[in-house]
Coordinates of C-alpha atoms in Angstrom, one line a residue:
X1 CA 2.6 -23.5 -9.0
X2 CA 0.8 -22.6 -5.7
X3 CA -1.7 -20.1 -6.2
X4 CA -0.2 -17.7 -3.6
X5 CA 3.1 -17.6 -5.4
X6 CA 4.0 -14.5 -7.3
X7 CA 4.8 -14.8 -10.9
X8 CA 8.2 -13.8 -11.9
X9 CA 7.0 -11.8 -14.9
X10 CA 9.0 -8.6 -15.3
X11 CA 9.8 -8.5 -11.6
X12 CA 12.2 -5.6 -12.1
X13 CA 9.4 -3.3 -13.3
X14 CA 8.2 -2.4 -9.8
X15 CA 9.9 -3.4 -6.7
X16 CA 9.4 -2.9 -2.9
X17 CA 12.0 -2.7 -0.4
X18 CA 11.9 -2.7 3.4
X19 CA 14.5 -0.6 5.1
X20 CA 15.3 -1.1 8.9
X21 CA 17.2 2.1 9.4
X22 CA 18.6 5.2 7.5
X23 CA 21.8 3.6 6.7
X24 CA 19.8 1.1 4.5
X25 CA 18.9 3.8 2.1
X26 CA 22.3 5.1 0.6
X27 CA 25.1 4.4 2.9
X28 CA 26.4 1.1 1.8
X29 CA 27.0 -1.0 -1.3
X30 CA 24.0 -3.1 -0.3
X31 CA 21.9 0.0 0.3
X32 CA 18.5 0.8 -1.4
X33 CA 20.1 3.4 -4.0
X34 CA 23.0 1.0 -4.8
X35 CA 20.7 -1.9 -5.5
X36 CA 18.3 0.0 -7.8
X37 CA 21.2 1.8 -9.5
X38 CA 22.4 -1.7 -10.6
X39 CA 19.0 -2.7 -11.6
X40 CA 18.4 0.5 -13.5
X41 CA 21.1 1.9 -15.7
X42 CA 19.2 4.8 -16.5
X43 CA 19.0 5.8 -12.8
X44 CA 22.6 5.4 -12.5
X45 CA 23.3 8.1 -14.9
X46 CA 20.9 10.5 -13.3
X47 CA 21.9 10.2 -9.8
X48 CA 24.7 12.8 -8.7
X49 CA 26.0 13.8 -5.4
X50 CA 23.6 16.8 -5.0
X51 CA 20.5 14.6 -5.8
X52 CA 21.6 11.9 -3.5
X53 CA 22.2 14.3 -0.8
X54 CA 18.7 16.0 -1.4
X55 CA 16.9 12.5 -1.2
X56 CA 18.9 11.7 2.0
X57 CA 17.7 14.9 3.6
X58 CA 14.2 14.1 2.8
X59 CA 14.4 10.4 4.0
X60 CA 16.2 11.5 7.2
X61 CA 12.8 12.9 8.2
X62 CA 10.9 9.8 7.8
X63 CA 10.2 7.0 10.5
X64 CA 11.8 3.7 10.3
X65 CA 11.1 0.9 9.4
X66 CA 10.4 2.2 6.0
X67 CA 9.1 0.5 2.7
X68 CA 10.0 2.0 -0.5
X69 CA 8.2 1.2 -3.8
X70 CA 10.3 1.9 -6.9
X71 CA 9.0 2.5 -10.2
X72 CA 11.7 2.7 -13.0
X73 CA 9.1 3.9 -15.7
X74 CA 6.8 6.6 -14.4
X75 CA 4.9 9.1 -16.7
X76 CA 4.9 12.3 -14.7
X77 CA 2.7 14.8 -16.4
X78 CA 4.7 17.9 -15.1
X79 CA 7.9 16.8 -16.6
X80 CA 6.3 15.3 -19.7
X81 CA 4.9 18.7 -20.2
X82 CA 8.4 20.3 -19.8
X83 CA 9.9 17.7 -22.1
X84 CA 7.7 18.3 -25.0
X85 CA 7.9 22.1 -24.4
X86 CA 11.6 22.4 -24.2
X87 CA 13.9 19.3 -23.6
X88 CA 12.7 17.4 -26.7
X89 CA 14.2 20.2 -28.9
X90 CA 17.7 19.7 -27.5
X91 CA 20.4 18.2 -29.7
X92 CA 21.6 15.7 -27.1
X93 CA 19.0 13.2 -26.0
X94 CA 17.3 13.2 -22.7
X95 CA 14.8 10.6 -21.5
X96 CA 11.0 11.6 -21.5
X97 CA 10.5 9.2 -18.5
X98 CA 10.9 9.7 -14.7
X99 CA 11.6 7.5 -11.6
X100 CA 9.2 7.4 -8.7
X101 CA 9.9 6.4 -4.9
X102 CA 6.7 5.8 -2.9
X103 CA 7.1 5.6 0.8
X104 CA 5.2 3.8 3.5
X105 CA 5.7 3.7 7.3
X106 CA 6.3 0.1 8.4
X107 CA 7.1 -3.1 6.3
X108 CA 5.1 -4.1 3.5
X109 CA 5.7 -6.4 0.5
X110 CA 4.2 -6.7 -2.8
X111 CA 1.5 -9.4 -1.5
X112 CA 0.4 -6.8 0.9
X113 CA -0.4 -4.3 -1.8
X114 CA -2.3 -7.1 -3.8
X115 CA -4.2 -8.2 -0.7
X116 CA -8.0 -7.8 -1.1
X117 CA -8.8 -7.5 2.5
X118 CA -10.2 -4.0 3.1
X119 CA -8.3 -3.7 6.6
X120 CA -5.1 -4.4 5.0
X121 CA -5.5 -1.7 2.4
X122 CA -6.8 0.6 5.0
X123 CA -3.5 0.0 7.0
X124 CA -1.5 0.7 3.9
X125 CA -3.2 4.0 3.3
X126 CA -2.8 5.2 6.9
X127 CA 0.9 4.4 6.6
X128 CA 1.3 6.2 3.4
X129 CA 3.9 8.9 3.6
X130 CA 4.0 10.1 0.0
X131 CA 6.0 10.0 -3.1
X132 CA 9.1 11.6 -4.8
X133 CA 9.6 11.9 -8.7
X134 CA 13.2 11.8 -9.9
X135 CA 13.6 13.7 -13.2
X136 CA 16.2 12.9 -16.0
X137 CA 17.6 16.4 -15.3
X138 CA 19.5 15.3 -12.2
X139 CA 16.7 17.0 -10.0
X140 CA 13.8 16.0 -7.7
X141 CA 10.6 16.6 -9.3
X142 CA 7.0 16.6 -7.9
X143 CA 6.7 15.6 -4.4
X144 CA 3.5 14.7 -2.3
X145 CA 4.7 14.1 1.3
X146 CA 2.5 14.0 4.3
X147 CA 3.8 16.3 7.1
X148 CA 1.7 14.1 9.6
X149 CA 4.2 11.3 9.2
X150 CA 7.5 13.1 9.4
X151 CA 9.7 13.8 12.2
X152 CA 9.2 17.5 12.1
X153 CA 8.5 20.3 14.8
X154 CA 4.9 20.5 16.0
X155 CA 3.2 22.9 13.6
X156 CA -0.1 23.9 12.1
X157 CA 0.1 23.3 8.3
X158 CA -2.2 23.6 5.2
X159 CA -2.7 20.3 3.2
X160 CA -5.3 18.9 1.0
X161 CA -5.9 15.3 -0.4
X162 CA -4.3 13.8 -3.4
X163 CA -4.4 10.3 -5.0
X164 CA -1.5 8.2 -5.6
X165 CA -1.7 4.9 -7.6
X166 CA 0.5 2.1 -6.1
X167 CA 0.6 -1.3 -8.0
X168 CA -2.9 -0.7 -9.5
X169 CA -4.5 0.6 -6.4
X170 CA -5.5 4.1 -5.5
X171 CA -4.6 5.5 -2.1
X172 CA -5.1 9.0 -0.5
X173 CA -2.3 11.1 1.1
X174 CA -2.8 14.5 2.7
X175 CA 0.0 16.8 1.7
X176 CA 1.3 20.1 0.1
X177 CA 2.8 19.7 -3.2
X178 CA 6.5 20.6 -3.7
X179 CA 9.1 20.3 -6.4
X180 CA 12.7 20.9 -7.1
X181 CA 13.8 23.3 -9.7
X182 CA 15.8 22.5 -12.7
X183 CA 16.8 26.2 -13.6
X184 CA 15.7 26.0 -17.4
X185 CA 12.0 25.5 -17.3
X186 CA 11.0 25.5 -13.6
X187 CA 12.9 28.0 -11.7
X188 CA 12.0 29.0 -8.1
X189 CA 9.2 31.3 -9.2
X190 CA 7.5 28.7 -11.5
X191 CA 7.8 25.9 -8.8
X192 CA 5.9 28.2 -6.4
X193 CA 3.2 29.0 -8.8
X194 CA 2.7 25.5 -9.9
X195 CA 2.7 24.1 -6.3
X196 CA 0.1 26.6 -5.2
X197 CA -2.0 26.1 -8.2
X198 CA -1.5 22.3 -7.8
X199 CA -3.0 22.8 -4.2
X200 CA -5.9 25.0 -5.4
X201 CA -6.7 22.6 -8.3
X202 CA -6.6 19.5 -6.0
X203 CA -8.7 21.1 -3.3
X204 CA -11.5 23.2 -5.0
X205 CA -13.5 22.5 -8.1
X206 CA -13.3 26.3 -9.2
X207 CA -9.6 26.0 -10.0
X208 CA -7.3 23.8 -11.8
X209 CA -3.8 23.1 -11.9
X210 CA -1.2 25.0 -14.1
X211 CA 1.2 23.2 -16.4
X212 CA 4.5 24.6 -17.0
X213 CA 3.6 25.2 -20.7
X214 CA 0.4 26.9 -19.6
X215 CA 2.4 29.3 -17.5
X216 CA 4.6 30.2 -20.4
X217 CA 1.7 30.8 -22.8
X218 CA 0.1 33.1 -20.3
X219 CA 3.4 35.1 -19.5
X220 CA 4.4 35.2 -23.2
X221 CA 1.4 37.7 -23.7
X222 CA 2.9 40.1 -21.3
X223 CA 6.5 39.7 -22.5
X224 CA 8.6 41.0 -25.4
X225 CA 11.6 38.5 -24.9
X226 CA 12.1 34.9 -25.1
X227 CA 10.6 32.8 -22.3
X228 CA 13.1 29.7 -22.3
X229 CA 15.4 29.2 -20.7
X230 CA 13.5 30.8 -18.0
X231 CA 14.8 33.8 -16.1
X232 CA 12.0 33.5 -13.5
X233 CA 9.0 35.6 -13.0
X234 CA 8.5 39.2 -11.6
X235 CA 6.0 39.7 -8.8
X236 CA 3.6 41.2 -11.3
X237 CA 3.7 38.2 -13.5
X238 CA 3.1 35.9 -10.5
X239 CA 0.0 38.0 -9.6
X240 CA -1.0 37.8 -13.3
X241 CA -0.9 34.2 -13.4
X242 CA -3.0 33.9 -10.2
X243 CA -5.5 36.1 -11.8
X244 CA -5.7 34.3 -15.1
X245 CA -6.2 31.1 -13.1
X246 CA -9.5 32.4 -11.5
X247 CA -8.1 33.8 -8.2
X248 CA -8.1 37.5 -7.0
X249 CA -4.5 38.1 -6.0
X250 CA -3.3 41.0 -3.8
X251 CA 0.4 42.1 -3.7
X252 CA 2.1 43.3 -0.6
X253 CA 5.5 45.1 -1.0
X254 CA 8.0 45.6 1.7
X255 CA 9.4 48.8 0.4
X256 CA 7.1 51.4 -1.2
X257 CA 9.2 54.3 -2.2
X258 CA 12.9 54.7 -3.1
X259 CA 15.1 57.7 -3.0
X260 CA 18.0 57.1 -5.4
X261 CA 19.1 53.9 -3.8
X262 CA 17.8 54.4 -0.3
X263 CA 14.6 53.1 1.0
X264 CA 12.6 55.9 2.4
X265 CA 9.3 54.4 3.3
X266 CA 8.0 50.9 4.4
X267 CA 4.8 49.3 4.3
X268 CA 4.4 49.6 8.1
X269 CA 5.2 53.4 8.0
X270 CA 2.6 53.9 5.4
X271 CA -0.2 52.0 7.0
X272 CA 1.1 52.4 10.6
X273 CA -0.6 49.0 11.7
X274 CA -0.5 46.2 11.3
X275 CA 3.1 45.4 10.1
X276 CA 3.8 43.5 7.0
X277 CA 4.6 40.2 8.8
X278 CA 1.3 40.5 10.7
X279 CA -0.6 40.7 7.6
X280 CA 1.3 37.7 6.3
X281 CA 0.3 35.9 9.3
X282 CA -3.5 36.7 9.2
X283 CA -3.6 35.1 5.7
X284 CA -1.5 32.2 6.7
X285 CA -3.6 31.7 9.8
X286 CA -6.6 31.5 7.3
X287 CA -5.1 28.6 5.6
X288 CA -4.1 30.4 2.5
X289 CA -0.9 29.5 0.9
X290 CA 1.2 32.6 0.3
X291 CA 4.0 33.2 -2.4
X292 CA 6.7 35.1 -0.8
X293 CA 9.5 36.8 -2.8
X294 CA 12.8 37.2 -1.1
X295 CA 15.9 39.3 -1.6
X296 CA 19.3 38.8 -0.2
X297 CA 19.3 40.6 3.1
X298 CA 20.8 44.0 3.1
X299 CA 21.6 44.0 -0.6
X300 CA 19.1 45.6 -3.0
X301 CA 21.0 44.2 -6.0
X302 CA 21.4 40.6 -4.4
X303 CA 20.1 37.4 -5.4
X304 CA 16.3 36.9 -5.5
X305 CA 14.3 33.9 -4.4
X306 CA 10.7 32.6 -3.9
X307 CA 9.1 30.3 -1.3
X308 CA 5.6 29.4 -0.3
X309 CA 4.5 29.7 3.4
X310 CA 1.6 27.2 4.3
X311 CA 1.5 27.3 8.1
X312 CA 3.2 28.2 11.4
X313 CA 4.4 26.8 14.8
X314 CA 3.6 28.0 18.2
X315 CA 5.8 28.7 21.2
X316 CA 4.1 26.0 23.5
X317 CA 5.0 28.1 26.7
X318 CA 2.9 30.9 25.2
X319 CA 5.2 33.4 27.2
X320 CA 5.9 35.6 24.3
X321 CA 2.6 37.6 23.8
X322 CA 3.0 41.1 22.8
X323 CA 0.3 43.8 23.3
X324 CA -1.6 45.6 20.7
X325 CA -0.5 49.2 20.8
X326 CA -3.5 51.5 20.4
X327 CA -1.8 54.7 18.9
X328 CA -2.6 58.1 20.2
X329 CA -4.1 58.9 17.0
X330 CA -6.8 56.1 17.4
X331 CA -7.2 57.1 21.1
X332 CA -8.0 60.7 20.0
X333 CA -10.4 59.6 17.5
X334 CA -12.2 57.4 20.0
X335 CA -12.3 60.1 22.5
X336 CA -14.0 62.4 19.8
X337 CA -16.7 59.6 19.3
X338 CA -17.3 59.6 23.0
X339 CA -16.2 56.1 23.4
X340 CA -13.6 56.9 26.0
X341 CA -14.1 59.0 29.1
X342 CA -11.3 61.7 28.9
X343 CA -11.2 61.9 32.6
X344 CA -10.5 58.1 33.2
X345 CA -7.3 57.0 31.3
X346 CA -7.0 53.7 33.3
X347 CA -10.6 53.0 31.8
X348 CA -9.1 53.1 28.5
X349 CA -6.3 50.6 29.3
X350 CA -8.1 48.3 31.7
X351 CA -8.3 45.6 29.1
X352 CA -4.9 44.5 27.6
X353 CA -5.2 42.9 24.1
X354 CA -2.6 40.3 23.4
X355 CA -1.7 39.4 19.9
X356 CA -1.8 35.4 19.5
X357 CA 0.4 35.6 16.6
X358 CA 3.2 37.1 18.6
X359 CA 3.8 33.6 20.2
X360 CA 4.6 32.2 16.7
X361 CA 7.9 30.4 17.0
X362 CA 8.3 30.0 13.0
X363 CA 6.5 29.6 9.8
X364 CA 6.2 26.4 7.7
X365 CA 8.1 27.1 4.5
X366 CA 8.0 25.0 1.1
X367 CA 11.4 25.7 -0.5
X368 CA 12.7 24.0 -3.7
X369 CA 16.2 23.3 -2.7
X370 CA 15.3 21.9 1.0
X371 CA 13.3 19.5 2.8
X372 CA 9.5 20.1 2.8
X373 CA 7.8 21.7 5.8
X374 CA 10.6 23.5 7.2
X375 CA 9.9 25.8 10.2
X376 CA 11.8 29.2 10.0
X377 CA 11.5 32.5 11.8
X378 CA 10.9 35.3 9.2
X379 CA 14.0 37.1 10.5
X380 CA 16.2 33.9 9.6
X381 CA 15.3 32.9 6.1
X382 CA 18.4 31.2 5.3
X383 CA 18.5 28.8 2.4
X384 CA 21.5 26.9 0.8
X385 CA 24.2 24.8 2.3
X386 CA 23.7 25.1 5.9
X387 CA 25.4 28.2 7.6
X388 CA 26.9 28.9 4.2
X389 CA 23.5 29.4 2.7
X390 CA 22.2 33.0 1.6
X391 CA 20.3 35.0 4.4
X392 CA 17.2 36.4 2.7
X393 CA 14.7 39.0 3.8
X394 CA 11.0 39.4 2.5
X395 CA 10.8 41.8 -0.5
X396 CA 7.1 41.2 -1.4
X397 CA 4.3 38.4 -1.1
X398 CA 1.4 37.7 -3.3
X399 CA -1.8 36.4 -1.6
X400 CA -4.0 34.3 -4.0
X401 CA -7.3 35.3 -2.5
X402 CA -10.6 33.6 -3.5
X403 CA -12.9 35.4 -5.7
X404 CA -15.3 37.9 -4.0
X405 CA -13.0 38.4 -1.0
X406 CA -12.9 42.2 -1.1
X407 CA -11.8 43.0 2.4
X408 CA -8.0 42.9 2.9
X409 CA -6.5 41.6 6.0
X410 CA -5.2 45.0 7.2
X411 CA -8.6 46.3 6.9
X412 CA -10.2 43.4 8.8
X413 CA -7.6 43.9 11.6
X414 CA -8.4 47.5 12.0
X415 CA -12.3 46.9 12.2
X416 CA -11.6 44.1 14.8
X417 CA -9.3 46.4 16.9
X418 CA -12.0 49.2 16.8
X419 CA -14.7 46.8 17.8
X420 CA -12.7 45.6 20.8
X421 CA -12.0 49.3 21.8
X422 CA -15.6 50.1 21.5
X423 CA -16.6 46.9 23.3
X424 CA -14.3 47.1 26.3
X425 CA -16.9 47.5 28.7
X426 CA -19.0 44.6 27.2
X427 CA -15.8 42.6 27.3
X428 CA -15.1 43.4 31.0
X429 CA -18.7 42.3 31.7
X430 CA -18.3 39.1 29.8
X431 CA -15.1 38.4 31.7
X432 CA -17.1 38.9 35.0
X433 CA -20.0 36.6 33.8
X434 CA -17.6 33.9 32.9
X435 CA -15.8 34.0 36.3
X436 CA -12.6 35.7 35.0
X437 CA -13.0 39.0 36.9
X438 CA -9.5 39.0 38.1
X439 CA -8.0 39.1 34.5
X440 CA -7.4 42.2 32.5
X441 CA -6.1 40.5 29.5
X442 CA -7.6 39.0 26.4
X443 CA -5.9 37.1 23.6
X444 CA -7.1 37.9 20.1
X445 CA -6.9 35.8 16.8
X446 CA -7.8 36.9 13.5
X447 CA -8.4 34.7 10.3
X448 CA -10.6 34.4 7.2
X449 CA -12.7 31.6 6.4
X450 CA -15.8 30.3 4.4
X451 CA -19.2 30.6 6.1
X452 CA -19.7 27.0 5.1
X453 CA -16.9 25.8 7.2
X454 CA -17.5 28.1 10.1
X455 CA -21.2 27.2 10.3
X456 CA -20.4 23.5 10.1
X457 CA -17.9 23.8 12.8
X458 CA -20.1 26.0 15.1
X459 CA -23.2 23.6 14.5
X460 CA -21.0 20.4 15.3
X461 CA -19.0 21.9 18.3
X462 CA -21.8 23.7 20.1
X463 CA -22.9 22.2 23.4
X464 CA -26.6 23.4 23.6
X465 CA -29.4 22.8 21.0
X466 CA -30.1 26.4 20.9
X467 CA -26.8 27.4 19.8
X468 CA -26.8 24.8 17.0
X469 CA -30.2 26.1 16.0
X470 CA -28.9 29.7 15.8
X471 CA -25.7 29.0 13.8
X472 CA -27.6 26.7 11.4
X473 CA -30.0 29.3 10.5
X474 CA -28.0 32.6 10.4
X475 CA -27.2 34.1 6.9
X476 CA -23.6 34.9 6.2
X477 CA -21.8 35.7 3.0
X478 CA -19.5 33.3 1.3
X479 CA -16.5 34.6 3.0
X480 CA -16.1 36.0 6.5
X481 CA -13.4 37.4 8.8
X482 CA -13.4 36.3 12.4
X483 CA -11.7 37.8 15.3
X484 CA -11.9 35.6 18.4
X485 CA -10.8 36.6 21.9
X486 CA -10.4 34.7 25.1
X487 CA -8.6 34.9 28.4
X488 CA -5.0 33.4 28.6
X489 CA -6.2 30.3 30.3
X490 CA -9.0 29.9 27.8
X491 CA -6.7 30.2 24.9
X492 CA -4.4 27.5 26.1
X493 CA -7.3 25.4 26.3
X494 CA -8.2 26.2 22.7
X495 CA -11.4 28.0 23.9
X496 CA -12.8 31.5 23.2
X497 CA -15.2 33.7 25.2
X498 CA -16.0 36.1 22.4
X499 CA -15.7 36.9 18.8
X500 CA -16.7 39.4 16.0
X501 CA -17.9 38.2 12.5
X502 CA -16.9 40.5 9.8
X503 CA -18.4 40.4 6.1
X504 CA -15.3 39.7 3.9
X505 CA -17.3 40.6 0.8
X506 CA -17.7 44.2 2.1
X507 CA -15.2 47.1 2.0
X508 CA -14.3 49.7 4.5
X509 CA -16.9 52.1 3.3
X510 CA -19.8 49.8 4.1
X511 CA -21.0 48.6 7.5
X512 CA -19.2 45.2 7.5
X513 CA -19.9 43.8 11.0
X514 CA -22.3 40.8 11.1
X515 CA -22.4 39.7 14.8
X516 CA -20.6 40.3 18.1
X517 CA -20.5 37.6 20.7
X518 CA -19.4 38.3 24.3
X519 CA -19.7 35.1 26.3
X520 CA -23.5 34.0 26.5
X521 CA -24.5 37.3 24.8
X522 CA -24.8 37.4 21.0
X523 CA -26.0 39.9 18.4
X524 CA -26.7 39.4 14.8
X525 CA -27.5 41.6 11.8
X526 CA -29.2 40.0 8.7
X527 CA -28.6 41.0 5.2
X528 CA -31.7 43.2 5.0
X529 CA -31.4 44.5 8.6
X530 CA -30.5 48.2 9.3
X531 CA -26.9 48.8 10.7
X532 CA -27.9 49.3 14.5
X533 CA -29.3 45.5 14.6
X534 CA -25.5 44.5 15.0
X535 CA -25.8 45.9 18.4
X536 CA -29.1 44.5 19.3
X537 CA -28.7 41.6 21.7
X538 CA -30.5 38.3 20.7
X539 CA -32.1 36.5 23.9
X540 CA -30.6 33.1 22.8
X541 CA -29.3 30.7 25.5
X542 CA -25.7 29.9 24.4
X543 CA -22.5 28.9 26.4
X544 CA -20.4 31.5 27.7
X545 CA -17.2 29.5 26.2
X546 CA -16.8 27.9 23.0
X547 CA -14.2 25.9 21.0
X548 CA -11.7 27.9 18.9
X549 CA -12.2 27.6 15.2
X550 CA -9.5 25.0 14.3
X551 CA -8.8 22.0 11.9
X552 CA -10.8 23.8 9.0
X553 CA -8.1 26.2 8.3
X554 CA -4.7 24.6 9.4
X555 CA -4.2 21.1 10.8
X556 CA -1.8 20.2 13.7
X557 CA 1.0 17.8 13.0
X558 CA 0.9 14.9 15.3
X559 CA 4.2 13.3 15.3
X560 CA 7.0 14.2 17.8
X561 CA 9.4 16.4 16.1
X562 CA 13.1 17.2 16.5
X563 CA 14.5 13.6 16.5
X564 CA 16.3 13.2 13.2
X565 CA 18.7 10.5 12.2
X566 CA 22.5 11.4 12.4

């Protein structure tokens, strides 16, 4: 036997298949699914029309040619946990094993995966799309699919790195976890809880993943009825699970008060600004996965559902910016503070503040009955069978905030808007210094981040040594809110001309502003400095324009979206 020949030992255990086009997956008697069904009798019993259709919808997003590695015996820890908690107690037997499909862009064969060449293995990892687990419950299980190798619309998404073992080698894939639901142990609420904690556990050492049995044990403490089969979770139970997992969740409700069966007050009317959708955006822009609870639109007693929002898409024309509405109440307050000259109303309005988030064309949704990384508008959340699916609206959402983030998004927004109003003359001077005298518009962007990521970005992206030295030495709390602003042209070029840094570990009763930057002018208040230091300019030569803070929160997908197979 030649040393390069592969032994025929248990060849059916793991096989790889190279597919030239979409029809090779499931459309013919010689297709991939037909072949593995003949090879694996257990898979033949698992596959049904709904499962095949779900798989086809996901494969339809992948580039061809496509390589699929099929594992008929895969131990999935999520399903195994479900099995020993629930399915093993049933009278009729059900398998404890799952099937796994692993996908690669391009054509690879078994010899390629066993190749010792580092370049070959790097190529394989670069082309790794991800994996899908098929459960004996006739449903899709754990999925790790990279959005950066799918034919989806351009969007900004939150992912983290996971390890996938293929034929004895470990590869890394950037993805956000997703799973289908089986309606008995993992309903939509449990799926969303699991996938968010799977993300946190995979990305941060402070948190760990949650198994289905662990969720049941925690919730059973608060419940006086049976837990299985699952009836789903309430929004309070979702928040409780986040809290018991080491996070500091915050709940936002769409409707705050009821009068009989009629809604009488919304979150927006209670806080006046920002809106519930804007608050959601600030957290999503910060790279925080948000668990959204839905209700059938217009039907208070209708069907409920849960999804996870992990990113957004932008209107590339940037022609839909809306202006910040400074209310009369705020205007009067500012006048009382002598921040606005009462005789010069035009002075107050000389800077138009445009919301960057108003150009969002949709949000990136992970939903357990659909393909991953869907881009949907918040007013068109329809899930199900195409146009016959159910149209939902947001009922509430839970934000799994990191520990020690005490300032909520709505408070950071109010502080930022007040700072812009107070600084309008400085902003105008900044625009003059940067040669933008003709413009009277600025675009603002608000997000939460860690000081570690922010300092690293500023030090590595700064042009001058002085700027690098400044940002490398300033003291920040662990978490900060950033409000960037720039001209329309600067924003289109991913540049800013000013920013406000706000202490996310402070509250509204404290003085939370750390630094203010207007072009090449910057102020800074240290942790032991008096409050007025935040307005004391530092004579530090810095650039008048700077790169917007990107990549650290959300990453931009780089495949051309919109082209799907027939």
